[in-house]
Each structure stands twice: as C-alpha cells, then as structure tokens.
Coordinates of C-alpha atoms and ligand atoms in Angstrom, one line a residue:
M1 CA 7.6 -21.8 -21.3
N2 CA 5.2 -23.2 -18.8
K3 CA 4.3 -26.8 -19.8
D4 CA 1.1 -27.0 -17.8
T5 CA -2.0 -25.3 -18.9
I6 CA -3.5 -23.6 -15.8
C7 CA -7.0 -22.5 -14.9
A8 CA -8.7 -20.6 -12.1
I9 CA -11.7 -18.5 -11.3
A10 CA -10.5 -14.9 -12.0
T11 CA -13.5 -13.2 -10.3
S12 CA -14.4 -13.4 -6.7
N13 CA -15.1 -17.1 -6.1
N14 CA -17.0 -17.1 -2.9
S15 CA -19.9 -14.8 -3.7
I16 CA -22.7 -14.7 -6.3
A17 CA -22.7 -12.1 -8.9
G18 CA -24.0 -11.3 -12.4
I19 CA -21.1 -13.0 -14.1
S20 CA -17.9 -14.9 -13.1
I21 CA -14.9 -15.5 -15.3
I22 CA -12.7 -18.5 -15.6
R23 CA -9.3 -18.0 -17.1
I24 CA -7.3 -20.7 -18.8
S25 CA -3.6 -20.1 -19.8
G26 CA -1.2 -22.3 -21.6
E27 CA -0.7 -24.2 -24.8
K28 CA -3.8 -26.3 -24.4
S29 CA -6.2 -23.5 -23.5
L30 CA -8.0 -23.4 -26.8
E31 CA -8.2 -27.2 -27.0
I32 CA -9.7 -27.4 -23.5
A33 CA -12.2 -24.6 -24.2
K34 CA -13.3 -26.4 -27.3
K35 CA -13.9 -29.6 -25.4
I36 CA -16.3 -27.9 -22.9
L37 CA -18.0 -25.2 -25.1
T38 CA -20.3 -26.3 -27.9
K39 CA -20.3 -23.2 -30.2
F40 CA -16.6 -22.6 -30.0
Q41 CA -15.5 -25.3 -32.4
S42 CA -14.4 -23.5 -35.5
S43 CA -10.8 -24.1 -36.5
E44 CA -10.6 -20.3 -37.0
I45 CA -11.5 -19.0 -33.6
K46 CA -10.6 -15.3 -34.0
P47 CA -8.4 -13.9 -31.1
R48 CA -10.0 -11.1 -29.1
Y49 CA -13.5 -11.8 -30.4
M50 CA -16.2 -12.6 -27.9
Y51 CA -18.2 -15.7 -28.9
L52 CA -21.7 -16.5 -27.6
T53 CA -21.6 -20.2 -26.8
D54 CA -23.0 -23.0 -24.6
V55 CA -21.3 -24.9 -21.8
V56 CA -22.7 -28.4 -21.4
L57 CA -22.7 -29.8 -17.9
E58 CA -24.1 -33.1 -16.5
N59 CA -27.4 -31.5 -15.5
G60 CA -28.0 -29.1 -18.2
T61 CA -26.7 -26.5 -20.7
D62 CA -26.0 -22.8 -19.9
K63 CA -25.1 -19.9 -22.2
C64 CA -21.8 -18.2 -21.7
L65 CA -19.3 -16.0 -23.5
A66 CA -15.8 -17.0 -24.5
V67 CA -12.8 -15.0 -25.7
Y68 CA -9.4 -16.3 -27.0
F69 CA -6.1 -14.4 -26.7
K70 CA -3.4 -15.8 -28.9
A71 CA 0.1 -15.9 -27.5
P72 CA 2.0 -13.7 -27.0
Y73 CA -0.8 -11.1 -27.0
S74 CA -2.3 -12.0 -23.7
F75 CA -1.8 -11.1 -20.0
T76 CA 0.4 -14.1 -19.4
G77 CA 2.0 -14.1 -22.8
E78 CA 0.6 -17.6 -23.4
D79 CA -2.6 -18.7 -25.2
V80 CA -5.4 -17.7 -23.0
V81 CA -9.2 -18.4 -23.0
E82 CA -11.6 -16.6 -20.7
I83 CA -15.0 -18.0 -20.2
H84 CA -17.6 -15.6 -18.9
L85 CA -20.3 -17.5 -17.0
H86 CA -23.4 -16.6 -15.0
G87 CA -22.0 -15.7 -11.7
G88 CA -23.2 -18.7 -9.6
I89 CA -20.8 -20.3 -7.2
K90 CA -21.8 -23.9 -8.0
L91 CA -22.0 -23.3 -11.8
T92 CA -18.5 -21.7 -11.8
E93 CA -17.1 -24.5 -9.7
M94 CA -18.5 -27.1 -12.1
V95 CA -17.1 -25.5 -15.2
L96 CA -13.7 -25.1 -13.4
K97 CA -13.9 -28.8 -12.7
K98 CA -14.5 -29.5 -16.4
C99 CA -11.4 -27.5 -17.3
I100 CA -9.4 -29.7 -15.0
E101 CA -10.9 -32.9 -16.2
N102 CA -10.0 -31.9 -19.7
G103 CA -6.3 -31.3 -19.0
A104 CA -5.8 -28.0 -17.1
R105 CA -4.3 -27.8 -13.7
L106 CA -5.6 -25.5 -11.0
A107 CA -3.4 -22.4 -10.9
T108 CA -1.5 -21.5 -7.7
R109 CA -1.8 -18.1 -6.2
G110 CA -0.4 -15.4 -8.5
E111 CA 0.6 -18.0 -11.1
F112 CA -0.9 -16.0 -14.1
S113 CA 1.1 -13.0 -13.0
K114 CA 4.2 -15.1 -12.6
Q115 CA 3.8 -16.3 -16.2
A116 CA 3.4 -12.7 -17.3
F117 CA 6.6 -11.8 -15.6
L118 CA 8.6 -14.8 -16.8
N119 CA 7.4 -14.2 -20.4
G120 CA 8.6 -10.6 -20.2
K121 CA 5.0 -9.1 -20.4
S122 CA 5.5 -7.1 -17.3
S123 CA 8.0 -6.1 -14.7
L124 CA 7.7 -7.4 -11.2
E125 CA 6.8 -4.1 -9.5
S126 CA 4.2 -3.4 -12.2
L127 CA 2.4 -6.6 -11.3
E128 CA 2.7 -5.7 -7.7
G129 CA 1.1 -2.4 -8.7
V130 CA -1.9 -4.3 -10.2
I131 CA -2.3 -6.1 -6.9
D132 CA -2.2 -2.8 -5.1
I133 CA -5.0 -1.5 -7.5
I134 CA -7.1 -4.6 -6.7
N135 CA -6.6 -4.2 -2.9
A136 CA -6.9 -0.4 -2.9
E137 CA -9.4 1.0 -0.3
S138 CA -8.8 4.7 -1.0
E139 CA -8.2 6.8 -4.1
A140 CA -4.7 7.6 -3.0
E141 CA -3.9 3.9 -2.8
L142 CA -5.3 3.5 -6.3
S143 CA -3.0 6.3 -7.6
A144 CA 0.0 4.6 -6.0
G145 CA -1.0 1.3 -7.6
Y146 CA -1.4 3.0 -11.0
N147 CA 2.0 4.6 -10.7
L148 CA 3.6 1.2 -10.1
A149 CA 1.5 -0.6 -12.7
N150 CA 2.1 2.0 -15.3
G151 CA 5.9 1.9 -14.8
K152 CA 6.5 5.3 -13.2
L153 CA 8.9 3.7 -10.7
S154 CA 10.6 1.4 -13.2
Q155 CA 11.3 4.3 -15.4
E156 CA 13.1 6.0 -12.5
L157 CA 15.0 2.8 -11.8
Y158 CA 16.0 2.2 -15.4
N159 CA 17.3 5.8 -15.6
M160 CA 19.4 5.2 -12.5
Q161 CA 20.6 1.9 -13.7
N162 CA 21.7 3.4 -17.0
K163 CA 23.6 6.1 -15.2
L164 CA 25.4 3.5 -13.1
T165 CA 26.3 1.6 -16.2
D166 CA 27.7 4.8 -17.7
I167 CA 29.8 5.4 -14.6
I168 CA 31.2 1.9 -14.8
A169 CA 32.0 2.5 -18.5
E170 CA 33.8 5.7 -17.6
I171 CA 35.9 3.9 -14.9
D172 CA 36.8 1.3 -17.5
V173 CA 38.1 3.9 -19.8
A174 CA 40.1 5.5 -17.1
L175 CA 41.6 2.2 -16.1
D176 CA 42.6 1.5 -19.8
Y177 CA 44.5 4.8 -19.8
P178 CA 46.0 4.9 -16.4
E179 CA 47.6 8.4 -16.5
E180 CA 47.2 10.0 -13.2
D181 CA 45.4 13.1 -14.3
I182 CA 42.7 11.1 -16.1
E183 CA 42.2 9.0 -13.0
Y184 CA 41.8 12.1 -10.9
T185 CA 39.3 13.8 -13.2
T186 CA 37.4 10.5 -13.5
E187 CA 37.3 10.2 -9.7
N188 CA 35.7 13.6 -9.4
Q189 CA 33.2 12.9 -12.1
V190 CA 32.3 9.5 -10.7
K191 CA 31.8 11.0 -7.3
K192 CA 29.5 13.7 -8.6
S193 CA 27.4 11.2 -10.6
L194 CA 27.1 8.8 -7.8
Q195 CA 26.1 11.5 -5.4
E196 CA 23.3 12.5 -7.8
I197 CA 22.0 9.0 -7.8
Y198 CA 22.4 8.7 -4.0
D199 CA 20.3 11.9 -3.6
N200 CA 17.7 10.6 -6.0
I201 CA 17.3 7.3 -4.1
T202 CA 17.3 9.1 -0.8
N203 CA 14.4 11.2 -2.0
L204 CA 12.5 8.1 -3.1
I205 CA 13.2 6.4 0.3
A206 CA 11.8 9.5 2.0
T207 CA 8.5 9.1 0.3
S208 CA 8.0 5.7 2.0
K209 CA 6.9 7.3 5.2
N210 CA 3.9 8.6 3.4
G211 CA 3.7 5.5 1.3
K212 CA 3.1 3.4 4.3
M213 CA 0.4 5.7 5.5
L214 CA -1.3 5.6 2.1
K215 CA -1.2 1.9 1.9
N216 CA -2.4 1.1 5.5
G217 CA -4.3 4.3 6.2
I218 CA -3.4 6.9 8.7
N219 CA -3.9 5.8 12.3
I220 CA -5.5 8.3 14.6
A221 CA -6.1 7.7 18.3
I222 CA -8.8 9.8 20.0
V223 CA -7.9 10.0 23.7
G224 CA -9.0 11.9 26.7
K225 CA -10.6 11.5 30.1
P226 CA -14.2 10.3 30.3
N227 CA -17.1 12.4 29.0
V228 CA -15.0 15.0 27.0
G229 CA -16.7 14.0 23.8
K230 CA -14.3 11.4 22.2
S231 CA -17.1 9.2 20.8
S232 CA -19.0 12.3 19.7
L233 CA -15.8 13.3 17.8
L234 CA -15.5 9.9 16.2
N235 CA -19.1 10.1 15.0
A236 CA -18.5 13.7 13.7
L237 CA -15.4 12.6 11.8
L238 CA -17.3 9.6 10.3
N239 CA -20.4 11.5 9.7
F240 CA -22.6 8.8 11.1
D241 CA -23.4 7.5 14.6
R242 CA -20.9 4.7 15.0
A243 CA -20.3 4.9 18.8
I244 CA -22.7 5.2 21.7
V245 CA -22.7 8.7 23.2
T246 CA -24.2 9.4 26.6
D247 CA -23.5 11.8 29.4
I248 CA -22.4 8.9 31.6
A249 CA -18.6 8.9 32.2
G250 CA -17.2 5.6 31.1
T251 CA -19.6 5.0 28.3
T252 CA -17.0 3.6 25.9
R253 CA -15.2 0.6 27.4
D254 CA -13.5 -0.9 24.4
S255 CA -11.6 0.7 21.5
I256 CA -13.8 1.3 18.4
E257 CA -12.1 1.4 15.1
E258 CA -13.5 2.8 11.9
S259 CA -12.2 4.4 8.7
F260 CA -13.1 7.4 6.7
E261 CA -11.7 8.9 3.5
Y262 CA -10.6 12.5 3.2
K263 CA -8.8 14.1 0.3
N264 CA -8.5 10.6 -1.2
V265 CA -6.7 9.2 1.8
K266 CA -7.9 6.6 4.2
F267 CA -7.9 7.5 7.9
N268 CA -8.3 4.8 10.5
V269 CA -9.7 6.4 13.5
C270 CA -9.9 4.8 16.9
D271 CA -12.1 6.0 19.7
T272 CA -10.9 4.8 23.1
A273 CA -12.2 4.3 26.6
G274 CA -11.9 7.5 28.7
I275 CA -8.7 7.2 30.7
R276 CA -9.1 7.6 34.4
D277 CA -8.4 5.7 37.7
A278 CA -11.0 3.0 37.2
Q279 CA -12.0 0.2 39.5
D280 CA -14.1 -1.7 37.0
K281 CA -12.3 -4.7 35.5
V282 CA -13.6 -4.2 32.0
E283 CA -12.9 -0.5 32.1
I284 CA -9.3 -1.1 33.2
I285 CA -8.7 -3.4 30.2
G286 CA -10.3 -0.7 27.9
I287 CA -8.0 1.9 29.4
D288 CA -4.9 -0.3 28.8
R289 CA -6.1 -0.6 25.2
A290 CA -6.4 3.1 24.9
I291 CA -2.8 3.5 26.1
A292 CA -1.6 0.9 23.5
Q293 CA -3.5 2.7 20.8
I294 CA -1.6 5.9 21.6
K295 CA 1.7 4.2 20.9
S296 CA 0.7 2.6 17.6
S297 CA -1.0 5.7 16.1
N298 CA 0.4 8.1 13.5
I299 CA -1.2 11.0 15.3
I300 CA -3.1 11.6 18.5
L301 CA -6.2 13.7 19.0
F302 CA -6.1 14.7 22.7
V303 CA -9.6 15.8 23.6
V304 CA -10.2 18.2 26.5
D305 CA -13.5 19.7 27.6
L306 CA -13.9 23.5 27.4
S307 CA -16.9 23.5 29.6
R308 CA -15.0 22.2 32.6
E309 CA -11.7 23.1 34.3
L310 CA -8.8 21.0 33.3
D311 CA -7.7 18.7 36.1
E312 CA -5.2 16.1 37.2
E313 CA -6.9 13.4 35.0
D314 CA -6.1 15.5 31.9
K315 CA -2.6 16.0 33.2
K316 CA -2.1 12.3 33.6
I317 CA -3.2 11.6 30.0
M318 CA -0.9 14.4 28.9
E319 CA 2.0 12.6 30.5
I320 CA 1.1 9.3 28.8
I321 CA 1.0 11.1 25.5
N322 CA 4.3 12.8 26.2
S323 CA 5.9 9.4 26.9
S324 CA 4.7 8.1 23.5
N325 CA 6.6 10.5 21.3
V326 CA 3.7 10.6 18.8
N327 CA 2.6 13.9 17.3
C328 CA -0.5 15.3 18.9
I329 CA -3.3 17.7 18.1
L330 CA -4.9 19.3 21.2
V331 CA -8.6 19.4 20.6
Y332 CA -10.7 21.7 22.8
N333 CA -14.2 20.3 22.5
K334 CA -17.6 21.7 23.5
N335 CA -16.7 25.2 22.4
D336 CA -20.4 25.9 22.4
L337 CA -20.3 25.6 26.2
K338 CA -17.0 27.4 26.6
Q339 CA -16.6 28.7 30.2
D340 CA -14.6 31.7 31.1
I341 CA -12.2 29.8 33.2
K342 CA -8.4 30.1 33.2
P343 CA -7.2 26.9 31.6
M344 CA -4.6 24.8 33.2
Q345 CA -1.5 24.7 31.2
I346 CA -1.1 21.7 28.9
E347 CA 2.4 21.0 27.9
L348 CA 2.6 18.5 25.2
N349 CA 6.1 17.8 23.8
K350 CA 4.9 16.9 20.4
K351 CA 1.9 19.2 20.0
V352 CA 1.7 20.1 16.3
A353 CA -1.6 22.1 16.4
E354 CA -4.6 23.0 18.6
I355 CA -8.1 23.6 17.6
E356 CA -11.5 24.4 19.2
I357 CA -14.4 22.4 18.0
S358 CA -17.9 21.3 18.9
A359 CA -18.2 17.6 18.2
K360 CA -21.9 17.7 19.0
N361 CA -22.6 20.5 16.4
A362 CA -19.9 19.2 13.9
E363 CA -18.2 22.6 14.1
N364 CA -14.7 22.8 12.7
I365 CA -14.5 19.2 11.8
T366 CA -13.3 19.8 8.3
K367 CA -10.6 22.1 9.7
L368 CA -9.6 19.3 12.0
K369 CA -9.4 16.9 9.1
D370 CA -7.2 19.3 7.2
L371 CA -4.9 19.4 10.3
L372 CA -4.8 15.6 10.3
Y373 CA -3.7 15.6 6.7
D374 CA -1.2 18.4 7.0
F375 CA 0.5 17.0 10.1
T376 CA 0.8 13.4 8.9
L377 CA 1.3 13.5 5.1
G378 CA 2.3 17.1 4.9
K379 CA 0.4 20.2 3.6
D380 CA 1.9 20.0 0.1
F381 CA 1.8 16.3 -0.3
D382 CA 0.3 15.2 -3.7
T383 CA -1.3 11.8 -3.5
S384 CA -0.7 11.2 -7.2
S385 CA 3.1 11.7 -6.9
L386 CA 5.4 8.7 -7.0
T387 CA 5.5 7.2 -3.5
I388 CA 7.2 4.1 -2.3
T389 CA 4.4 2.0 -0.8
N390 CA 6.0 -1.5 -0.8
E391 CA 8.3 -2.7 1.9
R392 CA 10.3 -4.9 -0.5
H393 CA 11.0 -1.9 -2.8
L394 CA 12.1 0.1 0.2
Q395 CA 14.5 -2.5 1.4
A396 CA 16.0 -2.8 -2.2
L397 CA 16.4 1.0 -2.4
K398 CA 18.1 1.2 1.0
E399 CA 20.4 -1.6 -0.1
A400 CA 21.2 0.2 -3.4
N401 CA 22.1 3.4 -1.5
Q402 CA 24.2 1.5 1.0
N403 CA 26.3 0.2 -1.8
I404 CA 26.6 3.7 -3.4
L405 CA 27.6 5.1 -0.1
Q406 CA 30.3 2.4 0.2
A407 CA 31.6 3.4 -3.2
L408 CA 31.5 7.1 -2.4
N409 CA 33.5 6.5 0.8
A410 CA 36.1 4.3 -1.0
I411 CA 36.8 6.8 -3.9
G412 CA 40.2 8.4 -3.4
K413 CA 41.2 5.7 -0.9
V414 CA 41.4 2.7 -3.2
S415 CA 41.8 2.4 -6.9
L416 CA 38.7 2.9 -9.0
D417 CA 38.5 -0.7 -10.1
C418 CA 37.8 -1.7 -6.5
V419 CA 34.8 0.7 -6.5
V420 CA 33.2 -1.0 -9.5
L421 CA 31.9 -3.9 -7.4
D422 CA 29.9 -1.6 -5.1
I423 CA 28.4 0.1 -8.1
K424 CA 27.5 -3.2 -9.7
N425 CA 25.9 -4.3 -6.4
S426 CA 23.9 -1.1 -6.4
W427 CA 22.7 -1.8 -9.9
N428 CA 21.6 -5.3 -8.8
S429 CA 19.8 -4.0 -5.8
L430 CA 17.7 -1.7 -8.0
G431 CA 17.1 -4.7 -10.3
K432 CA 15.5 -6.6 -7.5
I433 CA 12.6 -4.2 -7.7
T434 CA 11.8 -4.7 -11.3
G435 CA 12.7 -8.4 -10.9
K436 CA 15.7 -8.4 -13.2
T437 CA 18.1 -9.6 -10.6
I438 CA 15.9 -11.6 -8.3
T439 CA 16.2 -15.2 -7.2
D440 CA 13.5 -17.9 -7.9
E441 CA 12.8 -18.3 -4.2
V442 CA 12.1 -14.6 -3.7
L443 CA 10.0 -14.6 -6.8
D444 CA 7.8 -17.5 -5.6
A445 CA 7.5 -15.8 -2.2
I446 CA 6.2 -12.6 -3.9
F447 CA 3.7 -14.3 -6.2
T448 CA 2.2 -16.6 -3.5
K449 CA 1.0 -13.4 -1.8
F450 CA -1.1 -12.6 -4.8
C451 CA -4.7 -13.8 -5.0
L452 CA -5.9 -16.9 -6.7
G453 CA -6.8 -16.3 -10.4
K454 CA -4.4 -13.4 -10.7
Ligands
GTP501 N1 -22.6 20.8 24.3 C1 -21.8 19.8 23.8 N2 -21.9 18.6 24.3 C2 -21.0 17.7 23.8 C3 -20.1 17.9 22.8 N3 -19.4 16.8 22.5 C4 -20.0 15.9 23.3 N4 -20.9 16.4 24.1 C5 -21.7 15.6 25.1 O1 -20.8 15.2 26.1 C6 -21.3 13.9 26.6 C7 -20.2 12.9 26.5 O2 -20.0 12.6 25.1 P1 -19.2 11.3 24.6 O3 -18.9 11.5 23.2 O4 -19.9 10.1 25.0 O5 -17.9 11.4 25.5 P2 -16.7 10.4 25.6 O6 -15.4 11.2 25.7 O7 -16.7 9.4 24.5 O8 -17.0 9.6 27.0 P3 -16.5 8.2 27.5 O9 -16.9 7.2 26.4 O10 -17.3 8.0 28.7 O11 -15.1 8.2 27.8 C8 -22.5 13.6 25.8 O12 -23.7 14.0 26.5 C9 -22.4 14.4 24.5 O13 -23.6 14.8 23.9 C10 -20.1 19.3 22.3 O14 -19.3 19.6 21.4 N5 -20.9 20.2 22.8
MG502 MG1 -16.9 7.4 24.4

C-alpha cells in the first residue's frame, strides 16, 4: 500500500469556476480533512455522504462540501476525501496548501490512477480509457474512450489469453503421453486454435488505422491553384467565415487549420495558399506549406474551377498530388458558373471520388462530407465499435501476433514443447495492455502522461 497520503486539485486548476474539488487519498485522508474542516469532526463520518462544512483559512472561513470514501470502496482503493470548494484559484490553492501542511504530499501526474491500478481497482487500459474520455474532442473519441474504460478491449484480451492458456494445457497433455498420433492430432488442433487467435488480433490491429484518425481527427488538405474557391470551401465545411475570401488570386498566403465534427468524428481541415509560380517571398513559403500539407493529410480535396478552362497550373498541382500517394477527391467548384468547355483531362492516381459543388452557395457540401467519411473511415464504419486508438496497445498486439506467427511456423518442425515459449510470450504481450505483465518503468512512463489530480 502507498504510505504517503497524496492530494491534488482534481478539477481544472488554472481557471475560475463554480466549484473546484480537492482530492486526498491515503491512510491519513480523513485525519487531514478533519484538521482543516470544522464541521467534519464526528468520529462516525459516514462514507459516501456529503457533509456541509466550513474550511477555516488565515483570512476567513468559507463554506464547502466534503465526502469520504472508505477504502477499498474508492477510485484509488484507499481512503479518499474530496473537498468541494468555491471555484476560485486562490482559495483552492490555499486549501491545497493546508492539506500539505497537515501531512499530505502533492500527488504526481496520474498518481491517483496509478494507485487505482496497483490496488486492483482498474486495469491499465481502462484507466487510459478514462483519460481518453477526458481528452475527447469528438463523440467518436468519447465512444472509443468508453469502450476502453468499460473493459470492452480487456474482455477480448482475457478471452484470447484464456484460449492461449488452454492451448498450453493441451500441449502439456500431449507431452505427458508422447504417442505419435496424439502429438499429431494435438499439432493440428493447436495450429487451428492459434490461427483463430492470430486472425482475431489481426482484425483488432486493422482497426487501428481508423483508431488513429478517431483520436487525432481526420486531416484534410484543400489544395488547388489561386482563386478556385478553396477558402470558400473551408468556410462552407465549417459553416462559418473562418478564412478571407476575395476575387484576388493569392488571397490566402498561409495555411489555415480548423476543425469540424461530422457524424461524431472530428475532421481537421486545412485551407492552403493557392499553388502557382509565385515571385512573392511570403507566398512562396505559403505554397511550400501547402505542399507539405498534402503529404501529411489523410485525404486531399483537389479543387478546380468549373467556370474556367483547366490549365497547366492545375496540371502541376495534379502532379504534386500524384507524387504524394494520398487519396484524393476531385472537387469541381463553382458549378453555378459552369461553362460548356471541354475539360482538360485530370489524371489522379489515387482519385477516390469526384463531385461538383458550389462553395459559395453551399451546394453539395453534405454530400462532400459523406465522401470524406466514406473514403477515410469507410462507408460502414461504426464509430461505437471496438477500435484500437492507443499506440501502446497497437505495439503490444503486433508483438503478440509476431509471437503467435513464430509458433505457427515452428509447429511440425520442432517438438511442441519448443512452441510453448512463443505462446507464453504472446500471452505476456497481451498482458502488457491490461498491465498484468508490465514493468514498473513502463508503468511510470504511462501514468506521468496523465493529468495532475487524475
Ligand atoms: N460563383 C461562385 N463563386 C465562387 C464559388 N466559390 C468561390 N467563389 C468565388 O471565387 C473567388 C475566390 O474564392 P476564394 O475562396 O478566395 O478562392 P481561393 O482558392 O481560396 O483563392 P486563393 O486564396 O487566392 O488561393 C471569390 O470571389 C469567391 O466568392 C462558387 O461556388 N461559385
Ligand atoms: Mg484562399
């Protein structure tokens, strides 16, 4: 058990609000709370009851609420007291100082969560899920966080670990009765079972592509030559006037990034400087940024102008896009001014769709958003499904599958007892996700990424 009693501001500690909460966890929590709160003195403070009490400070007394959670029925599994104060920055700091003067130590980042993990209150990836919930900026990110926090992934992992344990047991039996036919049947059985787990993990790994986009948002680059309506398109996608729009070519000189949410998913859209042979120093830098943006995006919106004939400038941009290897939607803008001209052929290697729109009149913008969703996450993707969003989990899954693959390749070539080690390693790799088989250093590294007071 943790010897120190720790304390921290659990709410946002650099802004004023209606209330703020200080959390104290550890053996001395109640004792410390009693020292600083006047009407919290009874020897029978009932757990999970909210008490209206006073906190006495050097310069006055303020009302507050306090609640006690008796170990092990608390977030950390230790004795916990939460003090709900008026949400002033100075007031909260002063009460925190009092907690420290009376025997608590300031918690480090993620220390409450670490205690919860060490006391078996929660698995590692569930706690990471809570952090994802806190940090979520879109509903899809929230769903992914809920899935982790509520154990949807750990359930899958435990199932697979149990199957691996069964396989090891089966091998043990075969080794105890080493008649050849038993070994042969077992080999086939083991191969089949391992293959099933391998496929299962492969499917989980495959969800990480979408998981990354859910977590960070889907990066869209709007590119095209000057004046085709890129900034107008940005504004139409956002549904507010973020970028300056004029009929002067070269209006946008720097990249403008903004986000919008569609179908619960966050899209980060970047309007770029129109790409052309520019002389102006600032414009040249802007164009370089536009080119960099193309490469780092998940999908490109290549905007061309239906009111003008396509020309060499469009073609040059087409070549830049083609060299990027990023999926691209060809957006014919200004369809309200559509001219009856024979369009120059645009050959995009990775064109996934094309669409006619009017950015100015917001025509076909929802259709375009659907295309963006369909050609990044996939038409049938359900944002509430189990998706791997965490790089650490992904690496552990890959490691687990590598070990299974090694086992699969070895079966038939070496005796079954040699395969057991690979299977055990795979079990351990899966255990890294839930935290069962993780080293202290890695654990510390994970928790220090959490916020203070969590
Ligand atoms: N009629 C019509 N005009 C449009 C449409 N979209 C944009 N425009 C006009 O085209 C001009 C250029 O629009 P912008 O959005 O500034 O174009 P841009 O591609 O960002 O231009 P740069 O920033 O210079 O690269 C403006 O006068 C817009 O009002 C459209 O769908 N229909
Ligand atoms: Mg612009």
